Short mmCIF file of C-alpha atoms in Angstrom, two decimals:
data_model
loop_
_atom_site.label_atom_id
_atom_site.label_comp_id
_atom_site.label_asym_id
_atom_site.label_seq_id
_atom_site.Cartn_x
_atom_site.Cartn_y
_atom_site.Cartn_z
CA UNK A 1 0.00 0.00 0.00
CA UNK A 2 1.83 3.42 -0.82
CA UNK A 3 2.59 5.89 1.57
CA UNK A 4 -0.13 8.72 1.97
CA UNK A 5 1.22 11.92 0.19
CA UNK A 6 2.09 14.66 3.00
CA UNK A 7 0.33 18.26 2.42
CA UNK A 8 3.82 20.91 2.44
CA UNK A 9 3.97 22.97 5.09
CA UNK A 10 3.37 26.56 4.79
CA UNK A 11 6.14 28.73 5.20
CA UNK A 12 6.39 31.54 7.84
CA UNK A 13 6.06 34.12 5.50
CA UNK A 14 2.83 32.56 3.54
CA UNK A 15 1.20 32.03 6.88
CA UNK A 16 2.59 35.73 7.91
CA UNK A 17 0.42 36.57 4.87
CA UNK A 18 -2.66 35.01 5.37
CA UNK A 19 -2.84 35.95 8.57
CA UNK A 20 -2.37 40.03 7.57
CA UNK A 21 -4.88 39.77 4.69
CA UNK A 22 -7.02 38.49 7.39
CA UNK A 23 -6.44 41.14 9.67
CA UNK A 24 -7.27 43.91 6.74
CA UNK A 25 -10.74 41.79 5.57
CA UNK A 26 -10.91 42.33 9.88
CA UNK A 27 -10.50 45.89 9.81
CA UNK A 28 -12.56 46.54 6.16
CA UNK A 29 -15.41 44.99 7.57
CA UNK A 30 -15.15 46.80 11.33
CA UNK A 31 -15.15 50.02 9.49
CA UNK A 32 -18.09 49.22 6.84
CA UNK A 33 -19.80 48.06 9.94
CA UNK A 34 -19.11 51.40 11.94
CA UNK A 35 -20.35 53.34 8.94
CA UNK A 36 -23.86 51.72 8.82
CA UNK A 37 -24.31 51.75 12.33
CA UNK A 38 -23.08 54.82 14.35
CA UNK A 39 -25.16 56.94 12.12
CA UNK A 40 -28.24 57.24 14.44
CA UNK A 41 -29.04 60.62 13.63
CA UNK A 42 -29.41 59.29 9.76
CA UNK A 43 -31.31 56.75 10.69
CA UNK A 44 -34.02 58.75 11.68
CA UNK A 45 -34.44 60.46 8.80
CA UNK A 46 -34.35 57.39 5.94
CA UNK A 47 -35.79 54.10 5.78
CA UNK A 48 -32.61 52.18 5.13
CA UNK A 49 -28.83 53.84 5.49
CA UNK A 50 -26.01 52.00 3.54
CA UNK A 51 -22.67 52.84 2.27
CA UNK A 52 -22.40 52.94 -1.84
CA UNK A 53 -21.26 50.14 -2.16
CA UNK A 54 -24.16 47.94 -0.49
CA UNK A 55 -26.84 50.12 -2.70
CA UNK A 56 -25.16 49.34 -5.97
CA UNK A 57 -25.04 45.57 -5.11
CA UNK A 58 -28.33 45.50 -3.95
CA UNK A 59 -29.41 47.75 -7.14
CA UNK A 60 -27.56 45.89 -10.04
CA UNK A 61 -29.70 43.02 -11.13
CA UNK A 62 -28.93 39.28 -9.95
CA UNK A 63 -27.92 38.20 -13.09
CA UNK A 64 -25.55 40.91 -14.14
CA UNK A 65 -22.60 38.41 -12.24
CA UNK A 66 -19.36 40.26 -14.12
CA UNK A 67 -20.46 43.62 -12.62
CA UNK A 68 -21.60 42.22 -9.53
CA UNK A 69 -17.81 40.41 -8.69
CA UNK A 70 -16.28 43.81 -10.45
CA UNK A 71 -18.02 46.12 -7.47
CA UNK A 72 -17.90 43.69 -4.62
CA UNK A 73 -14.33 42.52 -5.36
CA UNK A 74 -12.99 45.90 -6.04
CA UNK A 75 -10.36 46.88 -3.43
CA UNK A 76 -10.62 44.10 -1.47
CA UNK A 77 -7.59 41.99 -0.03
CA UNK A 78 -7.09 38.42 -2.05
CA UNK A 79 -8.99 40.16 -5.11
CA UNK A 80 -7.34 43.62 -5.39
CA UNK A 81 -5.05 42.76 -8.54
CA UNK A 82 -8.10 40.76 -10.72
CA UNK A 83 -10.51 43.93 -9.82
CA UNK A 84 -8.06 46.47 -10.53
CA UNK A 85 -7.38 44.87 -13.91
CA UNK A 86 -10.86 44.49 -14.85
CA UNK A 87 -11.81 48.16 -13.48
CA UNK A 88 -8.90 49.82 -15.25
CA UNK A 89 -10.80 49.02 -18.20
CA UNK A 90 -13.75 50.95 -17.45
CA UNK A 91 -11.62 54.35 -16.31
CA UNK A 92 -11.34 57.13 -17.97
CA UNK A 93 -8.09 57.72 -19.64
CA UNK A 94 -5.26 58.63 -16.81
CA UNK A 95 -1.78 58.39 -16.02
CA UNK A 96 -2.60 57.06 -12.56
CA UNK A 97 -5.19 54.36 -12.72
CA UNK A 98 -4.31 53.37 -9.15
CA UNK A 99 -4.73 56.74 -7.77
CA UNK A 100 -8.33 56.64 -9.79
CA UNK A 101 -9.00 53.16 -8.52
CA UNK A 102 -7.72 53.96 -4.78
CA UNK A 103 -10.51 57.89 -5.08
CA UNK A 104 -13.14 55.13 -6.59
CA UNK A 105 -12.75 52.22 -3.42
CA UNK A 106 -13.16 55.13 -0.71
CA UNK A 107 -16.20 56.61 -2.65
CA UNK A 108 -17.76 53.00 -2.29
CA UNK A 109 -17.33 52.39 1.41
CA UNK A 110 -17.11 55.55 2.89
CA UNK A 111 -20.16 57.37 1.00
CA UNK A 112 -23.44 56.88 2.68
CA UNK A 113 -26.94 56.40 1.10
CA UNK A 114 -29.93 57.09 2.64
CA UNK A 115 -33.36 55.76 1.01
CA UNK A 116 -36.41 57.44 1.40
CA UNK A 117 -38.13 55.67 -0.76
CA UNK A 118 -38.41 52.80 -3.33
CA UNK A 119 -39.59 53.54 -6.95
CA UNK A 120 -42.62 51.39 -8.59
CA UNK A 121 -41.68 50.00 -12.12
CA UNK A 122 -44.04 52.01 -13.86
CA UNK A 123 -42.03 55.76 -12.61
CA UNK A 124 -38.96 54.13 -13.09
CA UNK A 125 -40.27 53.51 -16.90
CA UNK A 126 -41.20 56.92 -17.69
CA UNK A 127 -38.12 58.34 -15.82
CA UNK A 128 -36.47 55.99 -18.72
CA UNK A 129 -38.59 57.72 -21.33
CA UNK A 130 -37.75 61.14 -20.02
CA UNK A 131 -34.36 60.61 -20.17
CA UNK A 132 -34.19 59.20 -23.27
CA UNK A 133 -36.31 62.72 -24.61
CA UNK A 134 -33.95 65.00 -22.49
CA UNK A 135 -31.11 64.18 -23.67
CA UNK A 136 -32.27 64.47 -27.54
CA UNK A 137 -34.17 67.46 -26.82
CA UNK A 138 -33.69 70.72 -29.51
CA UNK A 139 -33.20 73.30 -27.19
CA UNK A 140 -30.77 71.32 -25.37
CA UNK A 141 -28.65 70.52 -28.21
CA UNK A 142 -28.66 74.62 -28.77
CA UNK A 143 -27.09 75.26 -25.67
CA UNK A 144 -24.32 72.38 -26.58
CA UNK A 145 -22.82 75.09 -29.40
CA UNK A 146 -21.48 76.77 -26.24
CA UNK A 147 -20.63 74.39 -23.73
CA UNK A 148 -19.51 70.81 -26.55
CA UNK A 149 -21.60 67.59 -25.94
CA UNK A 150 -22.00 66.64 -22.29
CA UNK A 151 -20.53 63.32 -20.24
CA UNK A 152 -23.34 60.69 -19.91
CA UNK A 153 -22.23 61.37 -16.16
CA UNK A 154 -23.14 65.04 -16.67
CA UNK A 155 -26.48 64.26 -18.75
CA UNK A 156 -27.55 62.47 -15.38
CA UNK A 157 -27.26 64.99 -13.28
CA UNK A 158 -28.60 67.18 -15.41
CA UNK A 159 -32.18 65.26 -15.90
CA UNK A 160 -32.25 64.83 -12.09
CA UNK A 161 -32.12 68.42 -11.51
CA UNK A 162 -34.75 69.36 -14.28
CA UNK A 163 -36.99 66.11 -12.84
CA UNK A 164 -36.61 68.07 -9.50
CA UNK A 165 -38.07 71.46 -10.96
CA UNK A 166 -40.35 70.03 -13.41
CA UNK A 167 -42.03 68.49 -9.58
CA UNK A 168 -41.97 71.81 -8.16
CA UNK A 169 -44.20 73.21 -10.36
CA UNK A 170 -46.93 71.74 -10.19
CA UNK A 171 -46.86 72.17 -6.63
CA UNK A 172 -45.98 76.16 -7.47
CA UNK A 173 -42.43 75.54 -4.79
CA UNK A 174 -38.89 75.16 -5.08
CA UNK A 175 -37.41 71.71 -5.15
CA UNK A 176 -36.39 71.07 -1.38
CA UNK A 177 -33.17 69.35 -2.78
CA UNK A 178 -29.67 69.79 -2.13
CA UNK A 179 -28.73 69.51 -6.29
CA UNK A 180 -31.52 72.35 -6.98
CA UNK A 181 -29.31 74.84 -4.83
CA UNK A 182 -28.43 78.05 -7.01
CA UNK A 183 -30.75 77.23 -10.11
CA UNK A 184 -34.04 79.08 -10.40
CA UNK A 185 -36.52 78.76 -13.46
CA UNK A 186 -35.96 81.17 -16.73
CA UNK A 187 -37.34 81.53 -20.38
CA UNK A 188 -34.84 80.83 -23.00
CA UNK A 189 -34.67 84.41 -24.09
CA UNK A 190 -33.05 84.98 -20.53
CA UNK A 191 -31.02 81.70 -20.54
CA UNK A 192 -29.23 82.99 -23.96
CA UNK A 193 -28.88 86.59 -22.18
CA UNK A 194 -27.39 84.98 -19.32
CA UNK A 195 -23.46 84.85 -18.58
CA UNK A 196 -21.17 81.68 -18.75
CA UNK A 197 -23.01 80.57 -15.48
CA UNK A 198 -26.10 79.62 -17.19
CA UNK A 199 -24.11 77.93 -20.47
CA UNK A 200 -22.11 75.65 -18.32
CA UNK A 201 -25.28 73.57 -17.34
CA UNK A 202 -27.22 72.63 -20.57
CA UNK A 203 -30.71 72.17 -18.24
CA UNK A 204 -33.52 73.48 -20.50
CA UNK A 205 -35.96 76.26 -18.52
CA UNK A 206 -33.18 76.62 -16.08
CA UNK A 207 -30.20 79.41 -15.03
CA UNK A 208 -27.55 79.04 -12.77
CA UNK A 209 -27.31 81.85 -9.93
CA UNK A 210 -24.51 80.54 -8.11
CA UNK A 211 -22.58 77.38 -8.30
CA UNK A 212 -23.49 74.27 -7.13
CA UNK A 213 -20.39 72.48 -6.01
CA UNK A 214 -21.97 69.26 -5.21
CA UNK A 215 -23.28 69.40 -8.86
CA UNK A 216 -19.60 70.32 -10.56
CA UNK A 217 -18.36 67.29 -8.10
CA UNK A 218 -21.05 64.68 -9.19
CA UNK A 219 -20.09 65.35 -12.98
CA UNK A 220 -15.99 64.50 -12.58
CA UNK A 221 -14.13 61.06 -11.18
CA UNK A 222 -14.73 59.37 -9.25
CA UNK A 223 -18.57 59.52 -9.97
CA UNK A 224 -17.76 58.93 -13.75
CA UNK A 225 -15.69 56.15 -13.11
CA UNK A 226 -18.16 55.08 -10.90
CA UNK A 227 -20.75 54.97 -13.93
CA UNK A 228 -18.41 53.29 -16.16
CA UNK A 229 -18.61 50.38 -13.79
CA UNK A 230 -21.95 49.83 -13.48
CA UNK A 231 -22.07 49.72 -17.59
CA UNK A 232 -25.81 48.79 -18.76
CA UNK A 233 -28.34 50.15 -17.04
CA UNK A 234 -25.98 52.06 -15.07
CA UNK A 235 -28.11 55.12 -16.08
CA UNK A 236 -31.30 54.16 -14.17
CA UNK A 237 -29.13 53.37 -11.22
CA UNK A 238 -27.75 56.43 -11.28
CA UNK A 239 -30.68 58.34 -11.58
CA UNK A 240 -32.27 56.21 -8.93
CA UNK A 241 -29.75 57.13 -6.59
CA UNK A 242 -29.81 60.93 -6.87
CA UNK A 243 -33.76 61.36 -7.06
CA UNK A 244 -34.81 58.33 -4.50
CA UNK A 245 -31.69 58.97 -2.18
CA UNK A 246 -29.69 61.51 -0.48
CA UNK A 247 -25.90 60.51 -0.46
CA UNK A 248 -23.76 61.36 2.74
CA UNK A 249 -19.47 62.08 1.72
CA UNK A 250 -17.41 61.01 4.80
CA UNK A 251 -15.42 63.77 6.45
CA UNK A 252 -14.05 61.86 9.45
CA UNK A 253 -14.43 57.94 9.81
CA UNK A 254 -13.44 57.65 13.20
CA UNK A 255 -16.01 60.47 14.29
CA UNK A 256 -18.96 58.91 12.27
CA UNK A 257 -19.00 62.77 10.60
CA UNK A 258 -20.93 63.35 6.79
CA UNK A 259 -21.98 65.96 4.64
CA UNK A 260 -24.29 66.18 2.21
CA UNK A 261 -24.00 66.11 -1.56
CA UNK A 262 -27.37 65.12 -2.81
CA UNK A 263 -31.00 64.58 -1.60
CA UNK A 264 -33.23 65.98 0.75
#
C-alpha cells in the first residue's frame, strides 16, 4: 500500500500573509460596519442607510454576475489585482489608474446612502422615457454650441435636476433638494442673455445663480468612473440614486461625521 502523500507545510512568511490579509478583511469589515451603524441621527431620517457600495449591489440586477464580482471585489484583499485589472478598463483615460481606482474604493465604502423611498416599475419607466427625450431634446442641443456635448455622467445629473423642478411646479415651490441649490426657473430668451453661469449647465428652462459644487463634483471622477462600472443600465441606477436617495461624503471615519451632496 503506498505511503499517503504529506500536504507541504506553509512557510512563515505565507502564513505571515494570510494571517495580515485576514487582519485587513478584519479591519474593512469593522469600518463598513461602523459606517452603517453609528449613524443614528441618519437613521431617523431614511428608511434604510447604507454605504455605496451595499446600494449598488443591492441595485444591479442578480444576473448581471461580471459587474456584480467587479463592485464587490474591487479593493478588497485576495482580489485587489483581478478587480483592478478588470476596473482599469472601465476608467477614464489617466496616467494614474491606481490613484483613480484607490478615489473610486473610498467613494464605495465611505459614502453613505440614505433611502427614502423605493420607486414602482411604472415611474422608473417613464423616468427611462424622459431621459431618453432630455437628452435628444432641440433646445438642449442649442445650448451644446457653447458648452460641446455633455458626459453621460453630466447628462444624469442634469435630468435629475430638471426632474426636480419640473415636480416643483406643479406644486408652485422650489425643489427642497440639495442639487436644486443656485438654479431658479428662466425663459430661453433669458437663458441665452445669461453669462457663462447659465451655459455651463445645458438644463432646459433653467439658469444658474450661483454654483453648485456638489453638482460640478457629481459630474468629474470618481462619480464617472463610478458609472463606467456599473455599464448597462448604469443610467437608471444612477438616476435612482440621486432622485430616490440623499448621499452622505465622509469627512471623518473615526467620528462617524458626513456631509451632504445630494438629496433631501
Amino acid at each position: 500500500m503506498g505511503k499517503k502523500r504529506k500536504r507541504p507545510a506553509k512557510s512563515a512568511t505565507a502564513l505571515a500573509t494570510n494571517a495580515a490579509n485576514h487582519t485587513k478583511r478584519l479591519k474593512s469589515d469593522e469600518a463598513n460596519s461602523r459606517l452603517t451603524q453609528e449613524h443614528l441621527v441618519l437613521s431617523r431620517y431614511y428608511r434604510r442607510v447604507v454605504t455605496l457600495r451595499q446600494y449598488l449591489l443591492e441595485e444591479l440586477p442578480s444576473t448581471s454576475k461580471a459587474r456584480r464580482r467587479r463592485i464587490a471585489s474591487l479593493g478588497k484583499s485576495g482580489h485587489g489585482s483581478d478587480a483592478t485589472a478588470n476596473t482599469s478598463l472601465h476608467l477614464n483615460a489617466s496616467n494614474d489608474k491606481n490613484g483613480d481606482i484607490t478615489h473610486l474604493v473610498r467613494l464605495l465604502d465611505t459614502t453613505l446612502v440614505g433611502e427614502l423611498k423605493r420607486s414602482i416599475p411604472t415611474v422608473v419607466e417613464a423616468r427611462q422615457r424622459d431621459f431618453a427625450a432630455f437628452t435628444q431634446s432641440e433646445e438642449r442641443s442649442l445650448l451644446w454650441t457653447d458648452t460641446g456635448p455633455c458626459s453621460p455622467q453630466s447628462e444624469i445629473v442634469d435630468f435629475v435636476i430638471a426632474t426636480l423642478f419640473n415636480r416643483a411646479m406643479r406644486s408652485e415651490r422650489k425643489p427642497q433638494h440639495v442639487l436644486a441649490n443656485g438654479f431658479h426657473l428662466a425663459t430661453r430668451k433669458q437663458i441665452l442673455d445669461k453669462n457663462v453661469y447659465a451655459m455651463e449647465f445645458n438644463i432646459p428652462g433653467l439658469v444658474s445663480q450661483f454654483p453648485n459644487h456638489h453638482v460640478a463634483a457629481l459630474k468629474k471622477a470618481p462619480w464617472t468612473d463610478l458609472l463606467g462600472l456599473l455599464g448597462v443600465s448604469g443610467d437608471d441606477i444612477m438616476i435612482r440614486l440621486l432622485l430616490d436617495c440623499a448621499i452622505f461624503s465622509c469627512v471623518d471615519e473615526n467620528k462617524s461625521a458626513f456631509y451632504q451632496i445630494s438629496g433631501m
